[in-house]
CSV table of C-alpha atoms in Angstrom, one decimal:
chain,number,residue,atom,x,y,z
A,1,MET,CA,26.5,-36.8,-3.3
A,2,SER,CA,27.1,-33.0,-3.6
A,3,ALA,CA,23.4,-32.4,-4.3
A,4,VAL,CA,22.5,-34.3,-1.2
A,5,MET,CA,25.0,-32.3,0.9
A,6,ASN,CA,23.7,-29.0,-0.6
A,7,GLU,CA,20.1,-30.0,0.3
A,8,THR,CA,21.2,-30.8,3.8
A,9,ALA,CA,23.0,-27.4,4.1
A,10,GLN,CA,19.8,-25.7,3.0
A,11,GLY,CA,17.8,-27.2,5.7
A,12,GLY,CA,16.4,-30.1,3.7
A,13,LYS,CA,14.9,-27.9,0.9
A,14,SER,CA,14.5,-29.4,-2.5
A,15,ALA,CA,16.7,-28.2,-5.4
A,16,GLU,CA,13.6,-26.8,-7.1
A,17,LYS,CA,12.7,-24.7,-4.0
A,18,ILE,CA,16.2,-23.5,-3.6
A,19,ALA,CA,16.4,-22.4,-7.3
A,20,LEU,CA,13.0,-20.6,-6.9
A,21,GLU,CA,14.2,-18.7,-3.8
A,22,ASN,CA,17.5,-17.8,-5.6
A,23,ASN,CA,15.6,-16.5,-8.6
A,24,LYS,CA,13.3,-14.4,-6.3
A,25,LEU,CA,16.4,-13.0,-4.6
A,26,HIS,CA,17.9,-11.9,-7.9
A,27,LYS,CA,14.7,-10.3,-9.0
A,28,ARG,CA,14.4,-8.5,-5.7
A,29,LEU,CA,17.9,-7.1,-5.9
A,30,CYS,CA,17.3,-6.0,-9.5
A,31,ARG,CA,14.0,-4.3,-8.5
A,32,LEU,CA,15.5,-2.5,-5.5
A,33,VAL,CA,18.6,-1.4,-7.3
A,34,GLY,CA,16.5,-0.2,-10.3
A,35,GLN,CA,14.2,1.6,-7.9
A,36,ALA,CA,17.0,3.5,-6.2
A,37,ILE,CA,18.6,4.4,-9.6
A,38,GLY,CA,15.2,5.8,-10.7
A,39,ASP,CA,14.4,7.6,-7.5
A,40,PHE,CA,17.7,9.5,-7.4
A,41,ASN,CA,18.3,9.6,-11.2
A,42,MET,CA,21.7,7.9,-10.6
A,43,ILE,CA,22.4,6.7,-14.1
A,44,GLU,CA,21.6,8.7,-17.3
A,45,GLU,CA,22.0,8.1,-21.0
A,46,GLY,CA,25.6,7.8,-22.1
A,47,ASP,CA,27.0,7.5,-18.6
A,48,LYS,CA,30.2,5.6,-17.9
A,49,VAL,CA,29.8,4.1,-14.5
A,50,MET,CA,33.0,3.2,-12.6
A,51,VAL,CA,32.1,0.4,-10.2
A,52,CYS,CA,34.6,0.3,-7.3
A,53,LEU,CA,35.3,-3.4,-6.7
A,54,SER,CA,37.0,-4.2,-3.4
A,55,GLY,CA,36.6,-8.0,-3.6
A,56,GLY,CA,33.9,-8.0,-0.9
A,57,LYS,CA,30.4,-9.4,-1.3
A,58,ASP,CA,28.7,-6.0,-1.7
A,59,SER,CA,30.7,-4.6,-4.5
A,60,TYR,CA,30.5,-8.0,-6.3
A,61,ALA,CA,26.8,-7.9,-6.0
A,62,LEU,CA,26.6,-4.3,-7.2
A,63,LEU,CA,28.6,-5.1,-10.4
A,64,ASP,CA,26.5,-8.2,-11.1
A,65,ILE,CA,23.2,-6.5,-10.7
A,66,LEU,CA,24.3,-3.4,-12.7
A,67,MET,CA,25.4,-5.7,-15.6
A,68,THR,CA,22.0,-7.3,-15.5
A,69,LEU,CA,20.2,-4.0,-15.5
A,70,ARG,CA,22.4,-2.6,-18.3
A,71,GLU,CA,21.0,-5.3,-20.6
A,72,ARG,CA,17.4,-4.4,-19.7
A,73,ALA,CA,17.7,-0.6,-19.4
A,74,PRO,CA,16.0,1.7,-21.9
A,75,ILE,CA,19.1,3.8,-22.0
A,76,HIS,CA,22.7,3.1,-22.9
A,77,PHE,CA,25.4,3.3,-20.3
A,78,ASP,CA,28.9,1.7,-20.0
A,79,ILE,CA,30.4,-0.1,-17.0
A,80,VAL,CA,34.1,-0.3,-16.0
A,81,ALA,CA,35.1,-2.2,-12.9
A,82,VAL,CA,38.0,-0.7,-10.9
A,83,ASN,CA,40.0,-2.2,-8.1
A,84,LEU,CA,42.7,-0.5,-6.1
A,85,ASP,CA,45.5,-2.9,-5.1
A,86,GLN,CA,46.9,-1.2,-2.0
A,87,LYS,CA,49.7,-3.7,-1.6
A,88,GLN,CA,48.4,-5.3,1.5
A,89,PRO,CA,50.4,-8.4,2.6
A,90,ASN,CA,48.9,-11.6,1.2
A,91,PHE,CA,46.5,-9.8,-1.1
A,92,PRO,CA,45.6,-12.3,-3.9
A,93,ALA,CA,46.4,-10.0,-6.8
A,94,ASP,CA,45.3,-12.6,-9.4
A,95,VAL,CA,41.8,-13.1,-8.1
A,96,LEU,CA,40.0,-10.0,-9.5
A,97,PRO,CA,41.7,-9.8,-12.9
A,98,GLY,CA,40.9,-13.5,-13.4
A,99,TYR,CA,37.3,-13.1,-12.4
A,100,LEU,CA,36.7,-9.9,-14.4
A,101,THR,CA,38.4,-11.4,-17.5
A,102,GLU,CA,36.1,-14.4,-17.3
A,103,LEU,CA,33.2,-12.1,-16.8
A,104,GLY,CA,34.0,-10.2,-20.0
A,105,ILE,CA,33.7,-6.8,-18.4
A,106,ALA,CA,36.0,-3.8,-18.9
A,107,PHE,CA,38.2,-3.3,-15.9
A,108,HIS,CA,41.3,-1.5,-14.5
A,109,ILE,CA,43.5,-2.5,-11.6
A,110,GLU,CA,45.2,0.5,-10.0
A,111,ASN,CA,48.4,-0.4,-8.1
A,112,GLN,CA,49.3,2.0,-5.2
A,113,ASP,CA,51.1,1.1,-2.1
A,114,THR,CA,48.9,3.0,0.4
A,115,TYR,CA,49.5,0.2,2.9
A,116,SER,CA,53.0,1.3,3.7
A,117,ILE,CA,51.9,4.9,4.1
A,118,VAL,CA,49.1,3.9,6.5
A,119,LYS,CA,51.4,1.7,8.6
A,120,ARG,CA,54.0,4.5,8.8
A,121,LEU,CA,51.5,7.1,10.0
A,122,ILE,CA,49.2,5.1,12.2
A,123,PRO,CA,50.5,3.8,15.6
A,124,GLU,CA,50.4,0.0,16.0
A,125,GLY,CA,47.1,-1.3,17.3
A,126,LYS,CA,45.1,1.8,16.2
A,127,THR,CA,42.4,1.6,13.5
A,128,THR,CA,43.7,2.4,10.1
A,129,CYS,CA,40.4,2.5,8.2
A,130,SER,CA,40.0,6.3,8.3
A,131,LEU,CA,43.3,7.2,6.7
A,132,CYS,CA,43.1,4.2,4.4
A,133,SER,CA,39.7,5.4,3.2
A,134,ARG,CA,40.9,9.0,2.6
A,135,LEU,CA,43.9,7.8,0.5
A,136,ARG,CA,41.7,5.4,-1.4
A,137,ARG,CA,39.1,8.1,-2.2
A,138,GLY,CA,41.7,10.5,-3.6
A,139,ILE,CA,43.2,7.8,-5.8
A,140,LEU,CA,39.8,6.6,-7.1
A,141,TYR,CA,38.8,10.2,-8.0
A,142,ARG,CA,42.0,10.5,-10.1
A,143,VAL,CA,41.3,7.1,-11.8
A,144,ALA,CA,37.8,8.2,-12.6
A,145,ASP,CA,39.2,11.3,-14.4
A,146,GLU,CA,41.7,9.2,-16.3
A,147,LEU,CA,39.0,6.7,-17.4
A,148,GLY,CA,36.4,9.3,-18.3
A,149,ALA,CA,33.9,8.0,-15.8
A,150,THR,CA,30.9,10.1,-15.3
A,151,LYS,CA,29.6,8.3,-12.2
A,152,ILE,CA,31.4,6.5,-9.4
A,153,ALA,CA,29.3,3.6,-8.0
A,154,LEU,CA,29.9,2.3,-4.5
A,155,GLY,CA,28.6,-0.9,-3.0
A,156,HIS,CA,27.1,0.5,0.3
A,157,HIS,CA,23.7,-1.0,1.2
A,158,ARG,CA,20.8,-0.1,3.5
A,159,ASP,CA,22.5,-1.3,6.6
A,160,ASP,CA,25.6,0.7,5.9
A,161,ILE,CA,23.5,3.8,5.5
A,162,LEU,CA,21.7,3.2,8.8
A,163,GLU,CA,24.9,2.4,10.7
A,164,THR,CA,26.4,5.7,9.5
A,165,PHE,CA,23.3,7.6,10.5
A,166,PHE,CA,23.5,6.2,14.1
A,167,LEU,CA,27.3,6.7,14.3
A,168,ASN,CA,26.8,10.4,13.4
A,169,MET,CA,24.0,10.8,15.8
A,170,PHE,CA,25.4,8.9,18.8
A,171,PHE,CA,29.1,9.9,18.4
A,172,GLY,CA,29.1,13.0,16.2
A,173,GLY,CA,26.0,14.9,17.4
A,174,LYS,CA,24.6,15.2,13.8
A,175,LEU,CA,21.6,13.9,11.9
A,176,LYS,CA,23.6,12.8,9.0
A,177,GLY,CA,23.6,9.6,7.0
A,178,MET,CA,25.2,8.2,3.9
A,179,PRO,CA,23.4,9.7,0.8
A,180,ALA,CA,22.4,7.6,-2.2
A,181,LYS,CA,23.8,10.3,-4.5
A,182,LEU,CA,26.2,13.1,-3.9
A,183,VAL,CA,28.9,15.3,-5.4
A,184,SER,CA,32.4,14.3,-4.3
A,185,ASP,CA,34.4,16.5,-1.9
A,186,ASP,CA,36.6,17.7,-4.8
A,187,GLY,CA,33.4,18.9,-6.7
A,188,LYS,CA,34.3,17.0,-9.8
A,189,HIS,CA,32.5,13.7,-9.5
A,190,VAL,CA,29.0,12.3,-8.8
A,191,VAL,CA,29.1,9.3,-6.4
A,192,ILE,CA,26.2,6.9,-6.4
A,193,ARG,CA,25.1,4.1,-4.1
A,194,PRO,CA,22.7,2.0,-6.2
A,195,MET,CA,22.2,-0.6,-3.4
A,196,ALA,CA,20.8,2.0,-1.0
A,197,TYR,CA,17.5,0.0,-0.6
A,198,VAL,CA,19.2,-3.4,-0.4
A,199,LYS,CA,19.5,-5.2,3.0
A,200,GLU,CA,22.9,-6.7,3.9
A,201,ALA,CA,21.3,-10.1,4.5
A,202,ASP,CA,20.4,-10.2,0.8
A,203,THR,CA,23.9,-9.4,-0.4
A,204,THR,CA,25.3,-12.0,1.9
A,205,ARG,CA,22.9,-14.6,0.6
A,206,TYR,CA,23.5,-13.5,-3.0
A,207,ALA,CA,27.2,-13.8,-2.7
A,208,GLU,CA,26.7,-17.4,-1.5
A,209,VAL,CA,24.4,-18.2,-4.4
A,210,LYS,CA,26.8,-16.7,-7.0
A,211,GLY,CA,30.0,-18.0,-5.5
A,212,PHE,CA,31.8,-14.7,-5.7
A,213,PRO,CA,35.6,-15.1,-5.0
A,214,ILE,CA,35.5,-13.1,-1.8
A,215,ILE,CA,38.7,-11.3,-0.7
A,216,PRO,CA,38.7,-10.6,3.1
A,217,CYS,CA,38.9,-7.0,4.4
A,218,ASP,CA,41.2,-7.8,7.2
A,219,LEU,CA,44.4,-8.4,5.3
A,220,CYS,CA,46.0,-5.3,6.8
A,221,GLY,CA,45.4,-6.6,10.3
A,222,SER,CA,43.4,-3.5,11.2
A,223,GLN,CA,40.8,-3.7,14.0
A,224,GLU,CA,37.2,-3.4,12.9
A,225,ASN,CA,35.7,0.0,13.8
A,226,LEU,CA,34.4,-0.9,17.3
A,227,GLN,CA,31.7,1.9,17.3
A,228,ARG,CA,30.3,0.6,14.0
A,229,LYS,CA,30.4,-2.9,15.4
A,230,GLN,CA,28.3,-1.8,18.4
A,231,ILE,CA,25.8,-0.1,16.1
A,232,LYS,CA,25.6,-3.2,13.9
A,233,GLY,CA,24.9,-5.4,17.0
A,234,LEU,CA,22.2,-2.9,18.2
A,235,MET,CA,20.4,-3.1,14.9
A,236,ARG,CA,20.6,-6.9,14.8
A,237,GLU,CA,19.1,-7.0,18.3
A,238,TRP,CA,16.3,-4.6,17.2
A,239,ASP,CA,15.6,-6.7,14.2
A,240,LYS,CA,15.1,-9.8,16.3
A,241,LYS,CA,13.1,-8.3,19.2
A,242,PHE,CA,11.1,-5.7,17.3
A,243,PRO,CA,10.5,-6.8,13.7
A,244,GLY,CA,9.9,-3.8,11.5
A,245,ARG,CA,11.7,-1.2,13.7
A,246,VAL,CA,14.8,-1.0,11.5
A,247,ASP,CA,12.6,-0.7,8.4
A,248,ASN,CA,10.7,2.2,10.0
A,249,ILE,CA,14.0,4.0,10.8
A,250,PHE,CA,15.2,3.7,7.3
A,251,SER,CA,11.9,5.0,6.0
A,252,ALA,CA,12.2,7.9,8.3
A,253,LEU,CA,15.4,9.0,6.5
A,254,SER,CA,13.3,9.8,3.5
A,255,THR,CA,10.4,11.3,5.4
A,256,VAL,CA,11.9,14.3,7.1
A,257,VAL,CA,9.9,17.1,8.6
A,258,PRO,CA,12.3,20.0,9.1
A,259,SER,CA,9.7,22.2,10.9
A,260,HIS,CA,9.6,19.5,13.7
A,261,LEU,CA,13.4,19.4,14.3
A,262,MET,CA,15.7,21.9,15.8
A,263,ASP,CA,18.0,23.2,13.0
A,264,HIS,CA,17.2,26.9,12.7
A,265,ALA,CA,19.6,27.1,9.7
A,266,LEU,CA,17.4,24.5,7.9
A,267,TYR,CA,14.0,25.9,8.8
A,268,GLY,CA,13.0,29.5,9.3
A,269,PHE,CA,11.8,29.3,12.9
A,270,THR,CA,12.6,33.0,13.6
A,271,THR,CA,10.0,34.1,11.1
A,272,VAL,CA,7.2,31.7,12.2
A,273,LYS,CA,4.0,33.5,13.1
A,274,ALA,CA,0.4,32.5,13.7
A,275,ASP,CA,-1.7,33.4,10.6
A,276,GLY,CA,-5.0,31.8,11.6
A,277,VAL,CA,-4.9,29.3,8.7
A,278,PRO,CA,-5.3,25.7,9.7
A,279,ASN,CA,-2.3,23.6,8.9
A,280,PRO,CA,-2.6,19.8,8.7
A,281,GLN,CA,1.1,19.5,9.2
A,282,GLY,CA,1.2,21.9,12.1
A,283,ASP,CA,2.3,20.8,15.6
A,284,ILE,CA,-0.2,19.3,18.0
A,285,ALA,CA,1.1,21.3,20.9
A,286,PHE,CA,-0.4,19.3,23.8
A,287,ASP,CA,-0.2,15.8,22.3
A,288,GLU,CA,1.8,13.6,24.7
A,289,ASP,CA,2.0,10.7,22.3
A,290,PRO,CA,3.7,11.7,19.0
A,291,CYS,CA,2.7,8.3,17.6
A,292,ALA,CA,-1.0,8.6,18.4
A,293,THR,CA,-3.6,8.0,15.7
A,294,PRO,CA,-4.5,11.4,14.1
A,295,THR,CA,-7.9,12.9,14.9
A,296,GLU,CA,-10.5,13.2,12.2
A,297,THR,CA,-9.7,16.9,11.9
A,298,PRO,CA,-5.9,17.2,11.4
A,299,GLY,CA,-4.3,19.8,13.6
A,300,PHE,CA,-7.4,20.2,15.9
A,301,ILE,CA,-7.2,19.0,19.5
A,302,GLN,CA,-10.1,18.3,21.7
A,303,LEU,CA,-9.1,19.2,25.3
A,304,GLN,CA,-10.6,16.9,27.9
A,305,PRO,CA,-12.4,18.6,30.8
A,306,ARG,CA,-10.8,18.2,34.2
A,307,ALA,CA,-12.3,15.6,36.5
């Protein structure tokens, strides 16, 4: 009976086809996470990777994929899962310890009542996420020191990175995203985002396939960041109306041309001089369409005679 119901829920697909699609999804996630790790040299021989486990779909997926890759990797690295129990009302404190014990992975549960601090400092009805995040970050840095972790792994995916990019651009006036690898603000830790190439739709589907015991993020009653919600809706609309646009934007984050932006602190515009040497990457000064197909001779423009 359950098999029939599952088949109906999957749009009438056969069990074999569902299993094939699930296997492809797992392989895709492993490939994309492995590619990101390689591209940014995220994990090295002898690393102890602290995986920050919130109880959400993304951090569960990250831990699961890293455990798979650890078995296949040509190098040795250790994993320790860490959850910060912030004493939010109705937080199911037994879920993660039970899941991780059954998984057989080393883990640590850090108990800190940041919830009371946030509720005391943030007025009722205001978003608490910013302060909560800062408090959580400081605690996790300390825990990483105590556990001897050499890398701190977060479960942010491609959509998180793009949303942050647009938030900074639209509301902060900066071209700034969420890097795949960085040094923490205290200068002591390397933070990595191995799922930087993974789409959120894939982590959502993977969580369903694996049956992760999801813990909701709204236990504190905080409002979702409305600006991020707007950006998420905008990206969803683009994905439907203009397939490939979001992929192109993400690709642009790793294909930056500083000479064609406006940051004079990043590029030496003040010292730019004409030297008479053709430059294929040079500006096409009179080109009205920046997306036009390049001419056969890069950098050379044929001016059309006036009618």
